[in-house]
Amino acid sequence: MLILSCASKLQLLETLLKRNLPQTVAVYGAVVNINRGNPVGHEVIVDSWPDCKAVLTRPRTEADTDNTDLYKNIYAAFYWDLDVYRRLLLDTDAVNWKQTFRLYGYQNGIYDVSKDAAATKKIHLTATPHFTYLNPNPDKMPQRQLDPSFTISTLKSSHVDILNETWHHGGNEQSRRYLDNMVKCFPNICILDSNGHPISWGITDPIGAQIHGYTLPSHRQRGYLAIVLRALSMKSHVAGCPVYGHTAMNNVQMQRLLEYMGFQRLSELCHLCIHSSV
Ligand SMILES: CC(C)(COP(=O)(O)OP(=O)(O)OC[C@H]1O[C@@H](n2cnc3c(N)ncnc32)[C@H](O)[C@@H]1OP(=O)(O)O)[C@@H](O)C(=O)NCCC(=O)NCCS
């Protein structure tokens, strides 16, 4: 196992992962963010270099690492050779199994290896399949006019309480800290009403995915999230990030909106594997 820290090797890896889109999209998004300043301190693990057969991105271990923090502890994986990936996970220190963490991958083998790891290492695994939507041409997204009393803006720390209260996965102190960090570190967009309060927003995460697309209930069905998605996607695209996100398989409304906006659903499901030692 190698930690890839050389800038030119990371650049080469980015190119290689880009060539293997869409299956690489989560690791690709993480590597792009690492190569553009690495604001949340992630690192890349490969089995070998230059002929790598498995790639894993993870948060660097730091003195203040909180092993219980499911939000902060986010991994992404891709393999060209499943046996190599299995050995990387099971036989090396690539993963801190004492942590509660979430792992994103689009290959069935990623889920299989997570299942094996859970059995061998006697840890819990919850795996939830999601649809993944990718938009290769965000500049072709339909454009809508915004009510002139509203403005497009970016989120601030003072908006984090409402983000945390409304997020399906939020509502606790760890999620609040995580959202605050995302707002400070990665592209986001919101629409402010005439009083300067956010009514619709979208943010991005360490693997470059769009998360927490939301419109306040009293403002829904007026095209606000469509406006947010276009602006956020253009921002990610200009920064060289892939434009994509995951949706729950029963969230038909969001799926319809993404399809209307020109996103394409990947044929592979996203395996979101949540491991915890407790
Ligand atoms: C899903 C959600 C974000 C949508 O926000 P919204 O601001 O109401 O979305 P929009 O008004 O931009 O789009 C909603 C509808 O308008 C349609 N639409 C948007 N722009 C359009 C346009 N220019 N022309 C025609 N239809 C359009 C969409 O297809 C959609 O139609 P449908 O509801 O009949 O499928 C909102 O319902 C919400 O916050 N839900 C809870 C959180 C959630 O599920 N988030 C997604 C997590 S992945």
PDB file of N, CA, C and O and ligand atoms in Angstrom, residues 142-144 200 212-216 219-227 246-248 251-254 256-257 260-261, ligand 1:
ATOM      1  N   PRO A 142     -31.247  23.771 -18.656  1.00  0.00           N
ATOM      2  CA  PRO A 142     -32.236  24.824 -18.891  1.00  0.00           C
ATOM      3  C   PRO A 142     -32.086  25.962 -17.881  1.00  0.00           C
ATOM      4  O   PRO A 142     -31.736  25.738 -16.727  1.00  0.00           O
ATOM      5  N   GLN A 143     -32.352  27.165 -18.378  1.00  0.00           N
ATOM      6  CA  GLN A 143     -32.180  28.363 -17.534  1.00  0.00           C
ATOM      7  C   GLN A 143     -33.539  28.934 -17.162  1.00  0.00           C
ATOM      8  O   GLN A 143     -34.422  28.992 -18.011  1.00  0.00           O
ATOM      9  N   ARG A 144     -33.690  29.372 -15.942  1.00  0.00           N
ATOM     10  CA  ARG A 144     -34.947  29.982 -15.502  1.00  0.00           C
ATOM     11  C   ARG A 144     -34.663  31.348 -14.916  1.00  0.00           C
ATOM     12  O   ARG A 144     -33.606  31.571 -14.337  1.00  0.00           O
ATOM     13  N   SER A 200     -33.610  28.261  -0.709  1.00  0.00           N
ATOM     14  CA  SER A 200     -33.288  27.083  -1.511  1.00  0.00           C
ATOM     15  C   SER A 200     -31.772  27.019  -1.626  1.00  0.00           C
ATOM     16  O   SER A 200     -31.115  28.069  -1.723  1.00  0.00           O
ATOM     17  N   HIS A 212     -27.502  17.719  -0.134  1.00  0.00           N
ATOM     18  CA  HIS A 212     -28.466  18.575   0.560  1.00  0.00           C
ATOM     19  C   HIS A 212     -29.095  19.651  -0.345  1.00  0.00           C
ATOM     20  O   HIS A 212     -29.156  20.830   0.006  1.00  0.00           O
ATOM     21  N   GLY A 213     -29.592  19.179  -1.531  1.00  0.00           N
ATOM     22  CA  GLY A 213     -30.402  20.079  -2.353  1.00  0.00           C
ATOM     23  C   GLY A 213     -31.733  20.254  -1.643  1.00  0.00           C
ATOM     24  O   GLY A 213     -32.396  19.254  -1.327  1.00  0.00           O
ATOM     25  N   TYR A 214     -32.128  21.486  -1.369  1.00  0.00           N
ATOM     26  CA  TYR A 214     -33.324  21.685  -0.537  1.00  0.00           C
ATOM     27  C   TYR A 214     -33.996  22.999  -0.859  1.00  0.00           C
ATOM     28  O   TYR A 214     -33.327  24.020  -1.089  1.00  0.00           O
ATOM     29  N   THR A 215     -35.338  22.985  -0.844  1.00  0.00           N
ATOM     30  CA  THR A 215     -36.127  24.219  -0.932  1.00  0.00           C
ATOM     31  C   THR A 215     -37.124  24.218   0.228  1.00  0.00           C
ATOM     32  O   THR A 215     -37.766  23.181   0.487  1.00  0.00           O
ATOM     33  N   LEU A 216     -37.254  25.351   0.919  1.00  0.00           N
ATOM     34  CA  LEU A 216     -38.221  25.423   2.026  1.00  0.00           C
ATOM     35  C   LEU A 216     -39.607  25.077   1.488  1.00  0.00           C
ATOM     36  O   LEU A 216     -39.980  25.520   0.390  1.00  0.00           O
ATOM     37  N   HIS A 219     -41.827  27.359  -0.577  1.00  0.00           N
ATOM     38  CA  HIS A 219     -41.302  27.911  -1.836  1.00  0.00           C
ATOM     39  C   HIS A 219     -41.125  26.847  -2.928  1.00  0.00           C
ATOM     40  O   HIS A 219     -40.509  27.122  -3.943  1.00  0.00           O
ATOM     41  N   ARG A 220     -41.646  25.650  -2.688  1.00  0.00           N
ATOM     42  CA  ARG A 220     -41.393  24.563  -3.650  1.00  0.00           C
ATOM     43  C   ARG A 220     -42.217  24.707  -4.934  1.00  0.00           C
ATOM     44  O   ARG A 220     -43.182  25.445  -4.973  1.00  0.00           O
ATOM     45  N   GLN A 221     -41.772  24.007  -5.976  1.00  0.00           N
ATOM     46  CA  GLN A 221     -42.471  23.933  -7.277  1.00  0.00           C
ATOM     47  C   GLN A 221     -42.446  25.268  -8.003  1.00  0.00           C
ATOM     48  O   GLN A 221     -43.339  25.551  -8.776  1.00  0.00           O
ATOM     49  N   ARG A 222     -41.446  26.080  -7.754  1.00  0.00           N
ATOM     50  CA  ARG A 222     -41.336  27.348  -8.489  1.00  0.00           C
ATOM     51  C   ARG A 222     -40.020  27.435  -9.243  1.00  0.00           C
ATOM     52  O   ARG A 222     -39.581  28.511  -9.632  1.00  0.00           O
ATOM     53  N   GLY A 223     -39.339  26.289  -9.356  1.00  0.00           N
ATOM     54  CA  GLY A 223     -38.104  26.260 -10.146  1.00  0.00           C
ATOM     55  C   GLY A 223     -36.869  26.735  -9.390  1.00  0.00           C
ATOM     56  O   GLY A 223     -35.824  26.930 -10.005  1.00  0.00           O
ATOM     57  N   TYR A 224     -36.965  26.892  -8.054  1.00  0.00           N
ATOM     58  CA  TYR A 224     -35.787  27.414  -7.328  1.00  0.00           C
ATOM     59  C   TYR A 224     -34.635  26.425  -7.299  1.00  0.00           C
ATOM     60  O   TYR A 224     -33.484  26.797  -7.504  1.00  0.00           O
ATOM     61  N   LEU A 225     -34.965  25.144  -7.037  1.00  0.00           N
ATOM     62  CA  LEU A 225     -33.827  24.215  -7.002  1.00  0.00           C
ATOM     63  C   LEU A 225     -33.214  24.067  -8.393  1.00  0.00           C
ATOM     64  O   LEU A 225     -32.001  23.879  -8.530  1.00  0.00           O
ATOM     65  N   ALA A 226     -34.029  24.188  -9.433  1.00  0.00           N
ATOM     66  CA  ALA A 226     -33.490  24.133 -10.799  1.00  0.00           C
ATOM     67  C   ALA A 226     -32.452  25.253 -10.993  1.00  0.00           C
ATOM     68  O   ALA A 226     -31.389  25.034 -11.584  1.00  0.00           O
ATOM     69  N   ILE A 227     -32.742  26.427 -10.463  1.00  0.00           N
ATOM     70  CA  ILE A 227     -31.812  27.562 -10.581  1.00  0.00           C
ATOM     71  C   ILE A 227     -30.535  27.279  -9.771  1.00  0.00           C
ATOM     72  O   ILE A 227     -29.408  27.492 -10.241  1.00  0.00           O
ATOM     73  N   HIS A 246     -26.049  11.948  -5.598  1.00  0.00           N
ATOM     74  CA  HIS A 246     -26.756  10.690  -5.323  1.00  0.00           C
ATOM     75  C   HIS A 246     -28.181  11.006  -4.864  1.00  0.00           C
ATOM     76  O   HIS A 246     -28.380  12.004  -4.167  1.00  0.00           O
ATOM     77  N   THR A 247     -29.133  10.156  -5.246  1.00  0.00           N
ATOM     78  CA  THR A 247     -30.479  10.346  -4.684  1.00  0.00           C
ATOM     79  C   THR A 247     -30.993   9.011  -4.161  1.00  0.00           C
ATOM     80  O   THR A 247     -30.636   7.945  -4.683  1.00  0.00           O
ATOM     81  N   ALA A 248     -31.835   9.104  -3.140  1.00  0.00           N
ATOM     82  CA  ALA A 248     -32.492   7.904  -2.635  1.00  0.00           C
ATOM     83  C   ALA A 248     -33.325   7.321  -3.776  1.00  0.00           C
ATOM     84  O   ALA A 248     -33.863   8.054  -4.612  1.00  0.00           O
ATOM     85  N   ASN A 251     -36.842   8.733  -4.158  1.00  0.00           N
ATOM     86  CA  ASN A 251     -37.058  10.185  -4.277  1.00  0.00           C
ATOM     87  C   ASN A 251     -37.334  10.555  -5.740  1.00  0.00           C
ATOM     88  O   ASN A 251     -36.513  11.131  -6.451  1.00  0.00           O
ATOM     89  N   VAL A 252     -38.547  10.197  -6.156  1.00  0.00           N
ATOM     90  CA  VAL A 252     -38.912  10.329  -7.570  1.00  0.00           C
ATOM     91  C   VAL A 252     -38.917  11.791  -8.009  1.00  0.00           C
ATOM     92  O   VAL A 252     -38.520  12.126  -9.131  1.00  0.00           O
ATOM     93  N   GLN A 253     -39.329  12.679  -7.112  1.00  0.00           N
ATOM     94  CA  GLN A 253     -39.404  14.096  -7.493  1.00  0.00           C
ATOM     95  C   GLN A 253     -38.021  14.640  -7.850  1.00  0.00           C
ATOM     96  O   GLN A 253     -37.844  15.325  -8.859  1.00  0.00           O
ATOM     97  N   MET A 254     -37.022  14.314  -7.010  1.00  0.00           N
ATOM     98  CA  MET A 254     -35.666  14.779  -7.279  1.00  0.00           C
ATOM     99  C   MET A 254     -35.132  14.142  -8.560  1.00  0.00           C
ATOM    100  O   MET A 254     -34.463  14.788  -9.361  1.00  0.00           O
ATOM    101  N   ARG A 256     -36.868  13.226 -11.160  1.00  0.00           N
ATOM    102  CA  ARG A 256     -37.514  13.910 -12.306  1.00  0.00           C
ATOM    103  C   ARG A 256     -36.842  15.245 -12.576  1.00  0.00           C
ATOM    104  O   ARG A 256     -36.577  15.609 -13.723  1.00  0.00           O
ATOM    105  N   LEU A 257     -36.554  15.963 -11.495  1.00  0.00           N
ATOM    106  CA  LEU A 257     -35.917  17.280 -11.654  1.00  0.00           C
ATOM    107  C   LEU A 257     -34.519  17.125 -12.270  1.00  0.00           C
ATOM    108  O   LEU A 257     -34.153  17.850 -13.197  1.00  0.00           O
ATOM    109  N   TYR A 260     -34.842  16.350 -15.881  1.00  0.00           N
ATOM    110  CA  TYR A 260     -35.228  17.578 -16.586  1.00  0.00           C
ATOM    111  C   TYR A 260     -34.004  18.482 -16.801  1.00  0.00           C
ATOM    112  O   TYR A 260     -33.858  19.130 -17.835  1.00  0.00           O
ATOM    113  N   MET A 261     -33.087  18.487 -15.818  1.00  0.00           N
ATOM    114  CA  MET A 261     -31.897  19.335 -15.898  1.00  0.00           C
ATOM    115  C   MET A 261     -30.775  18.709 -16.737  1.00  0.00           C
ATOM    116  O   MET A 261     -29.669  19.249 -16.808  1.00  0.00           O
TER     117      MET A 261
HETATM  118  C1  LIG B   1     -36.786  18.070  -4.213  1.00  0.00           C
HETATM  119  C2  LIG B   1     -36.784  19.576  -3.915  1.00  0.00           C
HETATM  120  C3  LIG B   1     -35.377  20.001  -3.561  1.00  0.00           C
HETATM  121  C4  LIG B   1     -37.271  20.326  -5.152  1.00  0.00           C
HETATM  122  O1  LIG B   1     -37.152  21.729  -4.911  1.00  0.00           O
HETATM  123  P1  LIG B   1     -38.030  22.794  -5.764  1.00  0.00           P
HETATM  124  O2  LIG B   1     -37.423  24.117  -5.582  1.00  0.00           O
HETATM  125  O3  LIG B   1     -39.465  22.591  -5.464  1.00  0.00           O
HETATM  126  O4  LIG B   1     -37.708  22.236  -7.230  1.00  0.00           O
HETATM  127  P2  LIG B   1     -38.089  22.981  -8.593  1.00  0.00           P
HETATM  128  O5  LIG B   1     -39.280  23.877  -8.378  1.00  0.00           O
HETATM  129  O6  LIG B   1     -36.861  23.543  -9.174  1.00  0.00           O
HETATM  130  O7  LIG B   1     -38.532  21.729  -9.453  1.00  0.00           O
HETATM  131  C5  LIG B   1     -39.684  21.035  -9.067  1.00  0.00           C
HETATM  132  C6  LIG B   1     -40.555  20.705 -10.243  1.00  0.00           C
HETATM  133  O8  LIG B   1     -40.499  21.654 -11.281  1.00  0.00           O
HETATM  134  C7  LIG B   1     -40.078  21.028 -12.513  1.00  0.00           C
HETATM  135  N1  LIG B   1     -39.300  22.024 -13.210  1.00  0.00           N
HETATM  136  C8  LIG B   1     -38.239  22.684 -12.739  1.00  0.00           C
HETATM  137  N2  LIG B   1     -37.858  23.573 -13.675  1.00  0.00           N
HETATM  138  C9  LIG B   1     -38.727  23.455 -14.704  1.00  0.00           C
HETATM  139  C10 LIG B   1     -38.872  24.105 -15.936  1.00  0.00           C
HETATM  140  N3  LIG B   1     -38.050  25.081 -16.350  1.00  0.00           N
HETATM  141  N4  LIG B   1     -39.874  23.747 -16.754  1.00  0.00           N
HETATM  142  C11 LIG B   1     -40.711  22.764 -16.404  1.00  0.00           C
HETATM  143  N5  LIG B   1     -40.631  22.105 -15.236  1.00  0.00           N
HETATM  144  C12 LIG B   1     -39.645  22.450 -14.415  1.00  0.00           C
HETATM  145  C13 LIG B   1     -39.341  19.858 -12.080  1.00  0.00           C
HETATM  146  O9  LIG B   1     -39.224  18.814 -13.036  1.00  0.00           O
HETATM  147  C14 LIG B   1     -40.216  19.448 -10.947  1.00  0.00           C
HETATM  148  O10 LIG B   1     -41.431  18.937 -11.433  1.00  0.00           O
HETATM  149  P3  LIG B   1     -42.223  17.767 -10.686  1.00  0.00           P
HETATM  150  O11 LIG B   1     -42.284  18.134  -9.221  1.00  0.00           O
HETATM  151  O12 LIG B   1     -43.536  17.746 -11.332  1.00  0.00           O
HETATM  152  O13 LIG B   1     -41.396  16.563 -10.906  1.00  0.00           O
HETATM  153  C15 LIG B   1     -37.748  19.919  -2.726  1.00  0.00           C
HETATM  154  O14 LIG B   1     -38.979  19.284  -2.933  1.00  0.00           O
HETATM  155  C16 LIG B   1     -37.177  19.517  -1.383  1.00  0.00           C
HETATM  156  O15 LIG B   1     -36.511  20.298  -0.713  1.00  0.00           O
HETATM  157  N6  LIG B   1     -37.439  18.252  -0.971  1.00  0.00           N
HETATM  158  C17 LIG B   1     -36.908  17.711   0.296  1.00  0.00           C
HETATM  159  C18 LIG B   1     -35.392  17.448   0.219  1.00  0.00           C
HETATM  160  C19 LIG B   1     -34.990  16.528  -0.900  1.00  0.00           C
HETATM  161  O16 LIG B   1     -35.621  15.531  -1.198  1.00  0.00           O
HETATM  162  N7  LIG B   1     -33.841  16.864  -1.516  1.00  0.00           N
HETATM  163  C20 LIG B   1     -33.228  16.078  -2.545  1.00  0.00           C
HETATM  164  C21 LIG B   1     -32.175  15.186  -1.933  1.00  0.00           C
HETATM  165  S1  LIG B   1     -31.350  14.224  -3.164  1.00  0.00           S
END
